[in-house]
Short mmCIF file of C-alpha atoms in Angstrom, two decimals:
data_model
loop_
_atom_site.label_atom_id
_atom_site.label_comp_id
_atom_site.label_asym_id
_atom_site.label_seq_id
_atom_site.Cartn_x
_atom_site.Cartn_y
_atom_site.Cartn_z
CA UNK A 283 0.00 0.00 0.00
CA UNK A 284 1.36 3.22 -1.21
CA UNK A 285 0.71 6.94 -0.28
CA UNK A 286 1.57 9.64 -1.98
CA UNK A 287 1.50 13.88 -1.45
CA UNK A 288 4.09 15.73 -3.26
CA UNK A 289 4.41 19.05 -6.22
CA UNK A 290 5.76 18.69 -9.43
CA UNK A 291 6.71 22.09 -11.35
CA UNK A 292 4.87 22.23 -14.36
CA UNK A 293 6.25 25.66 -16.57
CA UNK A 294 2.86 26.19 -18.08
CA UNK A 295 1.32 25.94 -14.72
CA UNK A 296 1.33 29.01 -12.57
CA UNK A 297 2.03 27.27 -9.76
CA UNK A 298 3.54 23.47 -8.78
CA UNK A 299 1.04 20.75 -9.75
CA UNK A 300 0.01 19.06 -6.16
CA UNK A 301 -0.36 15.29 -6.17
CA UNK A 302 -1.72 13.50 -3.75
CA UNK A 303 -2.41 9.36 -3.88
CA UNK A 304 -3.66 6.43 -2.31
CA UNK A 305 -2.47 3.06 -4.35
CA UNK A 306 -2.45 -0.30 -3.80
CA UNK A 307 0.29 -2.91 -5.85
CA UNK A 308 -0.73 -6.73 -5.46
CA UNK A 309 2.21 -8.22 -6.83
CA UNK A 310 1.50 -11.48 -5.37
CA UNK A 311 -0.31 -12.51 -8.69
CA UNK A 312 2.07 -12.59 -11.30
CA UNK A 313 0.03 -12.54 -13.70
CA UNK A 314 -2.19 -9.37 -12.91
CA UNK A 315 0.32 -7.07 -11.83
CA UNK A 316 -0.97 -3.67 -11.82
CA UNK A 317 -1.55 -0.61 -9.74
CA UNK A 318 -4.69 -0.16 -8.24
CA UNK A 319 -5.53 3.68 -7.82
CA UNK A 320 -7.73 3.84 -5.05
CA UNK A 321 -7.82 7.76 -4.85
CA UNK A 322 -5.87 10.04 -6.94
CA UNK A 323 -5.91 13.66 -6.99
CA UNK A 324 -3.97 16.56 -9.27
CA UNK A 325 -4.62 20.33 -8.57
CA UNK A 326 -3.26 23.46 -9.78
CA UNK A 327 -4.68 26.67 -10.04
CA UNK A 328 -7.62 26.22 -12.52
CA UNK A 329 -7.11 22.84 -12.71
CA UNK A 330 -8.60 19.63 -10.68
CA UNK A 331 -8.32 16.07 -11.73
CA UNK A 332 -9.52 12.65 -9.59
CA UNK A 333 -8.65 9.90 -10.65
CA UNK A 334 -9.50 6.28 -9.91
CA UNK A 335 -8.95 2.15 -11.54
CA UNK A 336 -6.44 -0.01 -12.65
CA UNK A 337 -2.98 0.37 -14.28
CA UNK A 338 -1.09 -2.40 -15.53
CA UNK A 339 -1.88 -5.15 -18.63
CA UNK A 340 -5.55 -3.80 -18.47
CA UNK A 341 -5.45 -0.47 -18.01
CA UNK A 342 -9.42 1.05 -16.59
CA UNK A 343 -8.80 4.17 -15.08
CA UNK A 344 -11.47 7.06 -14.76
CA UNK A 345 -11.79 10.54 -13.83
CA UNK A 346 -14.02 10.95 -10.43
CA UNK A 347 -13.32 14.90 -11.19
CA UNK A 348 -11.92 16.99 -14.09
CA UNK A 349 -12.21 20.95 -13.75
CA UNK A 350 -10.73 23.88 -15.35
CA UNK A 351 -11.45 26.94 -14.28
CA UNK A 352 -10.38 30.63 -15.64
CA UNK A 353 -7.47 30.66 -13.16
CA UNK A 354 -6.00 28.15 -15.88
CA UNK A 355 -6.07 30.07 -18.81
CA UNK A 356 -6.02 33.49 -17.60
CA UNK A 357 -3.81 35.58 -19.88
CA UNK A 358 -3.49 33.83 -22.63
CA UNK A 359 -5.21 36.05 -24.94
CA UNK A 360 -6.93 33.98 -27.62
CA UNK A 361 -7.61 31.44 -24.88
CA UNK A 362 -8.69 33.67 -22.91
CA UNK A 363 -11.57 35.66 -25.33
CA UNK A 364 -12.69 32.07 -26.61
CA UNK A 365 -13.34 30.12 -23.39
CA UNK A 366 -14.05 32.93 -21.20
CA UNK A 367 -14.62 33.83 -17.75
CA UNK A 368 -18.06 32.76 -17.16
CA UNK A 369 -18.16 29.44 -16.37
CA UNK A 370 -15.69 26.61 -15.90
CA UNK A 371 -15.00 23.15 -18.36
CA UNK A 372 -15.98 20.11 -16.85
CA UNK A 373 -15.43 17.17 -18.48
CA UNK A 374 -13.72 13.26 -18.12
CA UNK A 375 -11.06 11.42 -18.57
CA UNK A 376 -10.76 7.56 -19.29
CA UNK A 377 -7.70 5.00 -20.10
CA UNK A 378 -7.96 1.71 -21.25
CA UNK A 379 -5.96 -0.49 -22.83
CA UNK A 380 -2.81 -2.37 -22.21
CA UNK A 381 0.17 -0.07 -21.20
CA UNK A 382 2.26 -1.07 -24.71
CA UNK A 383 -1.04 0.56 -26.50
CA UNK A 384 -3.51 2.54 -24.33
CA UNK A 385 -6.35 3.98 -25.53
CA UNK A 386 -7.22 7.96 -23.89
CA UNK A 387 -10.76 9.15 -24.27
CA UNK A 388 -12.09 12.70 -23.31
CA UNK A 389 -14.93 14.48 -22.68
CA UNK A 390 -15.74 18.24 -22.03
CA UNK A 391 -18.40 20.45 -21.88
CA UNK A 392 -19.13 24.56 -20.81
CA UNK A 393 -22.33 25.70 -19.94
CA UNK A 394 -22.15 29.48 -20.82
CA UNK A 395 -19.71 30.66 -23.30
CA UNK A 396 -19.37 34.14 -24.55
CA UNK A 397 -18.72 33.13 -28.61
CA UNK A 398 -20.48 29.66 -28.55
CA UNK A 399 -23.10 30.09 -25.57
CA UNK A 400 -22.82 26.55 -24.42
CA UNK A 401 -20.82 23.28 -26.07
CA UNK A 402 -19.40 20.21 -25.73
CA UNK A 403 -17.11 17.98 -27.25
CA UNK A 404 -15.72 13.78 -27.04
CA UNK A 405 -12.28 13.45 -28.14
CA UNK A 406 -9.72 10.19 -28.13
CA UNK A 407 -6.70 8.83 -29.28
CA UNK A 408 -5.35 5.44 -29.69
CA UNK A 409 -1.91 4.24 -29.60
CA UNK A 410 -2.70 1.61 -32.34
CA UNK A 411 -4.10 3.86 -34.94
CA UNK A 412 -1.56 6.54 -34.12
CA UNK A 413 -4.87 8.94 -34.46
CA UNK A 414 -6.34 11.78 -32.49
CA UNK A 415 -10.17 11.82 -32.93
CA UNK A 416 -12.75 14.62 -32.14
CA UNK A 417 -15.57 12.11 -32.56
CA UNK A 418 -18.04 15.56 -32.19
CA UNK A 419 -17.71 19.28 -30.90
CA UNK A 420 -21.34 20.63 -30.35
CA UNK A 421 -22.47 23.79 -29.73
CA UNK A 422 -25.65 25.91 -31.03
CA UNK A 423 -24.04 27.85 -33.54
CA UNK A 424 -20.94 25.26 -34.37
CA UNK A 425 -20.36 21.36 -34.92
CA UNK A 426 -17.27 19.92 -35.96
CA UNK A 427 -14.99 16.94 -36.26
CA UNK A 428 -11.93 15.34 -37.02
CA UNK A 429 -9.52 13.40 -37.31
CA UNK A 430 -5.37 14.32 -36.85
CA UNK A 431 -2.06 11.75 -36.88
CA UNK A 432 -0.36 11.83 -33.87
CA UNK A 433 2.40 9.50 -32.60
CA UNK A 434 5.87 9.91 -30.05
CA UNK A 435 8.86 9.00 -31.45
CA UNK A 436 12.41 10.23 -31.93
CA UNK A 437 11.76 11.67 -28.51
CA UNK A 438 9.14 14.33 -30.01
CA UNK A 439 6.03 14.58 -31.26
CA UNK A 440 5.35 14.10 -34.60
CA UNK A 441 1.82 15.32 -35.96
CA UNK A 442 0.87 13.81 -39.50
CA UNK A 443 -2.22 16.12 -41.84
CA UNK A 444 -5.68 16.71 -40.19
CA UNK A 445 -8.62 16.10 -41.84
CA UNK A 446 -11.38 17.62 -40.76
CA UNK A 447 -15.82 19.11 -41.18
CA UNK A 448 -17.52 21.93 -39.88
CA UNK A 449 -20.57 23.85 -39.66
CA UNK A 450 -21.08 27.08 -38.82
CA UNK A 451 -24.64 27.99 -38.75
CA UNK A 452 -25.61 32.01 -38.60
CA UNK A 453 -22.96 32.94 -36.22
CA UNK A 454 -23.38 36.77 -34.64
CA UNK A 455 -19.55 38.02 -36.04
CA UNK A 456 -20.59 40.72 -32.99
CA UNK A 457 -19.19 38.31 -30.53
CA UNK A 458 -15.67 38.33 -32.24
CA UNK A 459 -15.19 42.85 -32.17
CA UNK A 460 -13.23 42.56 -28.86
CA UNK A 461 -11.03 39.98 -30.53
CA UNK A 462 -10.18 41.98 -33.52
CA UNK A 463 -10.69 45.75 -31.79
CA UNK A 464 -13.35 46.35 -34.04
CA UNK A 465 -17.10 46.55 -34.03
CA UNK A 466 -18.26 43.95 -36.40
CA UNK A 467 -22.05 43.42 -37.54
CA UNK A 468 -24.13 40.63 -39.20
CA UNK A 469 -24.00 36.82 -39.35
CA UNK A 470 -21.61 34.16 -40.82
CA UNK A 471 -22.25 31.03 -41.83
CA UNK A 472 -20.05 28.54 -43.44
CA UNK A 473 -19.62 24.80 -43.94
CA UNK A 474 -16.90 22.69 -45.45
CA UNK A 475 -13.46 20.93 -45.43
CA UNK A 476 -10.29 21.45 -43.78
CA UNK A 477 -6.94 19.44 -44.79
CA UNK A 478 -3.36 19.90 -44.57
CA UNK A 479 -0.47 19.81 -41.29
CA UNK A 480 -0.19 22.87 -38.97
CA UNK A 481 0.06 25.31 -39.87
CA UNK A 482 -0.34 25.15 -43.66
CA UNK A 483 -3.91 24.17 -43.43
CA UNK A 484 -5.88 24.22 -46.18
CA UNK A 485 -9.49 25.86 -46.07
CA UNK A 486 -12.39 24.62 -48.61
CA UNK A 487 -15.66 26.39 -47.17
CA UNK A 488 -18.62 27.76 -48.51
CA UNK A 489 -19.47 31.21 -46.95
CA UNK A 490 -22.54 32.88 -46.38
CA UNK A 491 -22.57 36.64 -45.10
CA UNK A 492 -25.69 38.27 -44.28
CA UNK A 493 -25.58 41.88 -43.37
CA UNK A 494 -22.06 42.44 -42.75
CA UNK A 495 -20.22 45.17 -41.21
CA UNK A 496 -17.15 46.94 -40.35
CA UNK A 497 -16.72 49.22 -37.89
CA UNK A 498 -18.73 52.42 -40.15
CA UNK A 499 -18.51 50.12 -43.45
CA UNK A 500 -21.87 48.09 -43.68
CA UNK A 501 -23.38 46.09 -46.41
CA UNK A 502 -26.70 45.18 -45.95
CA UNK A 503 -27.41 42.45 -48.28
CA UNK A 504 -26.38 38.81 -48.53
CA UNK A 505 -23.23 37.78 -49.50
CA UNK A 506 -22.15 34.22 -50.78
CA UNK A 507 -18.82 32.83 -51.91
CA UNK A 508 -15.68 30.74 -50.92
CA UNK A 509 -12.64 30.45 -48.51
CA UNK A 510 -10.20 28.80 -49.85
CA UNK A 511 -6.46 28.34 -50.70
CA UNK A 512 -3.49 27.62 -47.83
CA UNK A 513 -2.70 29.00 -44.26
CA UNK A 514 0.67 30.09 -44.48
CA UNK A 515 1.12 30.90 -48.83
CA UNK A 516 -2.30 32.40 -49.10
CA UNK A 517 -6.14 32.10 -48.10
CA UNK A 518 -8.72 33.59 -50.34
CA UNK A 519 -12.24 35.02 -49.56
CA UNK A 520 -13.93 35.98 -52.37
CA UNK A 521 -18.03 36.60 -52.31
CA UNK A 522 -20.65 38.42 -54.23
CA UNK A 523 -24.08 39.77 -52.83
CA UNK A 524 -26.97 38.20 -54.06
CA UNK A 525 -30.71 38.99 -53.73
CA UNK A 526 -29.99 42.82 -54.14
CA UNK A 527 -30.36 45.04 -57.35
CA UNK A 528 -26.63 46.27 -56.62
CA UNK A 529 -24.14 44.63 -58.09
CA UNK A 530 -21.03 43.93 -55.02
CA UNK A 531 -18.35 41.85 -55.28
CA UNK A 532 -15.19 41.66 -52.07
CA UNK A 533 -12.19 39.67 -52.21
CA UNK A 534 -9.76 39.21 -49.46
CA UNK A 535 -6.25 37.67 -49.54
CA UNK A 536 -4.48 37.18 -46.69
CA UNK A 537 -3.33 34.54 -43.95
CA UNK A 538 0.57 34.41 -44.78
CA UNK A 539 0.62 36.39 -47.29
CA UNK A 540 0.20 40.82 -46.94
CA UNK A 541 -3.32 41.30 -46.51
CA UNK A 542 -5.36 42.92 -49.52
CA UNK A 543 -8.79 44.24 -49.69
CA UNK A 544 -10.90 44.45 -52.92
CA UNK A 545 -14.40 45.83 -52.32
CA UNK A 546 -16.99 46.60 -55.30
CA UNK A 547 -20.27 47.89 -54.77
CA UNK A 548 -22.66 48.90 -57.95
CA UNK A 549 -19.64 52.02 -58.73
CA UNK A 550 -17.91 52.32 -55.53
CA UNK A 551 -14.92 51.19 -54.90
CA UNK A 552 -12.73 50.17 -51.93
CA UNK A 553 -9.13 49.01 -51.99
CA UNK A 554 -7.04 48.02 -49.10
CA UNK A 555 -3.05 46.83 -49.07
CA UNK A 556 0.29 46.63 -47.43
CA UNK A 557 3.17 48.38 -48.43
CA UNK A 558 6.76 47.42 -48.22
CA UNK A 559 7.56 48.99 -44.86
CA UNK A 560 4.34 47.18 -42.98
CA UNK A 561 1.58 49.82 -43.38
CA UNK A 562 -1.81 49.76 -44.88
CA UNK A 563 -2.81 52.09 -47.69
CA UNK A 564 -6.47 52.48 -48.50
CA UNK A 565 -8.06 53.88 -51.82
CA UNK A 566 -11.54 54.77 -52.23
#
């Protein structure tokens, strides 16, 4: 019978992970040696995990707890504005397996969100296949999954292309202003395909824009094109409005390469680019 209380640094932590342990090793069976985990727990700031089961040649161990709270991801900008501060991720954890190929399954889930108002998601990965699964990401405005090689070896990870769906059904792009300092208006939708290895990825969506706006630029009509091209080289969005008398057409390249702006609108015209020393000209 073991016990265990101790801290383990962690650099991404803010503060040493504490572990604390109650396991059992009958050894007096030699053939069903394992560990049994009779109470486990791991805590951090944001962060609580309990853990119970079996390690050995039949791994079955389960999450009793799994928590993150803001505390865990406070400051990391992006992070930070997608997951938010107003509630905390629950979720669980599960291995199974043998300990030559275990199998890890996840499970998490937020009750209010700022940019997806509530979602969920079941992940795994499997030693055997080499493959990291998101079986299904849920939420009332987006659903996704996919699929993304990932094995250890040559002391690193190595991550092979994803492959992977989505839907994004009449998102509020009023949700995102704080991310990119700018009010935006309308609603985005957009489904298709994305392929490639990180961070080359390589967008095939069709778009749907109804009502957009800018900051004092607005458009109100719908607008319906394509996203497509590669993270990294070059990513274009290219739409037209439809269901109006005016004849629009906008075109944005960007993502890797400098950003340009083409905006057409019955016989205005808008033109946006980046000049040598990192600026942005604008022509109207």
């Amino acid at each position: 019978r073991w016990l265990v209380n101790g801290a383990l640094a962690v650099p991404a932590l803010s503060a040493p992970l504490q572990l604390r342990g109650e396991l059992r090793t009958p050894w007096t069976d030699p053939a069903n040696r394992s560990i049994q985990v009779d109470d486990a727990v791991l805590q951090a700031p944001g962060l609580r995990l309990r853990l119970a089961g079996v390690l050995g040649a039949r791994n079955d161990l389960r999450s009793k707890e799994l928590q993150l709270s803001p505390e865990l991801w406070a400051g990391l900008g992006p992070l930070t504005a997608s997951i938010g501060e107003a509630a905390p991720v629950h979720g669980a954890l599960n291995v199974k397996g043998s300990l030559a190929s275990p199998v890890v399954g996840v499970e998490l889930s937020q009750s209010r969100n700022l940019v997806l108002e509530q979602w969920g998601l079941k992940a795994s990965w499997s030693q055997a296949s080499g493959l990291a699964v998101l079986e299904r990401f849920d939420s009332p405005v987006l659903q996704a999954s996919a699929q993304l090689p990932l094995r250890w070896g040559d002391g690193a990870l190595q991550l092979g292309e994803l492959q992977g769906g989505l839907a994004l059904d009449s998102f509020p792009l009023a949700r995102l202003s704080s991310w990119v300092g700018v009010p935006l208006e309308g609603r985005l939708s957009a489904r298709g395909r994305m392929a490639g290895s990180w961070p080359n990825l390589r967008p095939e969506l069709a778009v749907d824009l109804l009502r957009p706006g800018v900051g004092p630029i607005a458009m109100p009509e719908r607008w319906q094109g394509r996203l497509a091209g590669q993270f990294g080289t070059g990513v274009t969005l290219a739409l037209r409005n439809r269901g109006s008398g005016v004849h629009g057409e906008f075109r944005f390249q960007g993502a890797g390469v400098p950003p340009t702006v083409d905006l057409f609108r019955d016989s205005g015209r808008f033109q946006l680019r980046q000049t040598l020393d990192g600026s942005l000209r604008w022509q109207a």
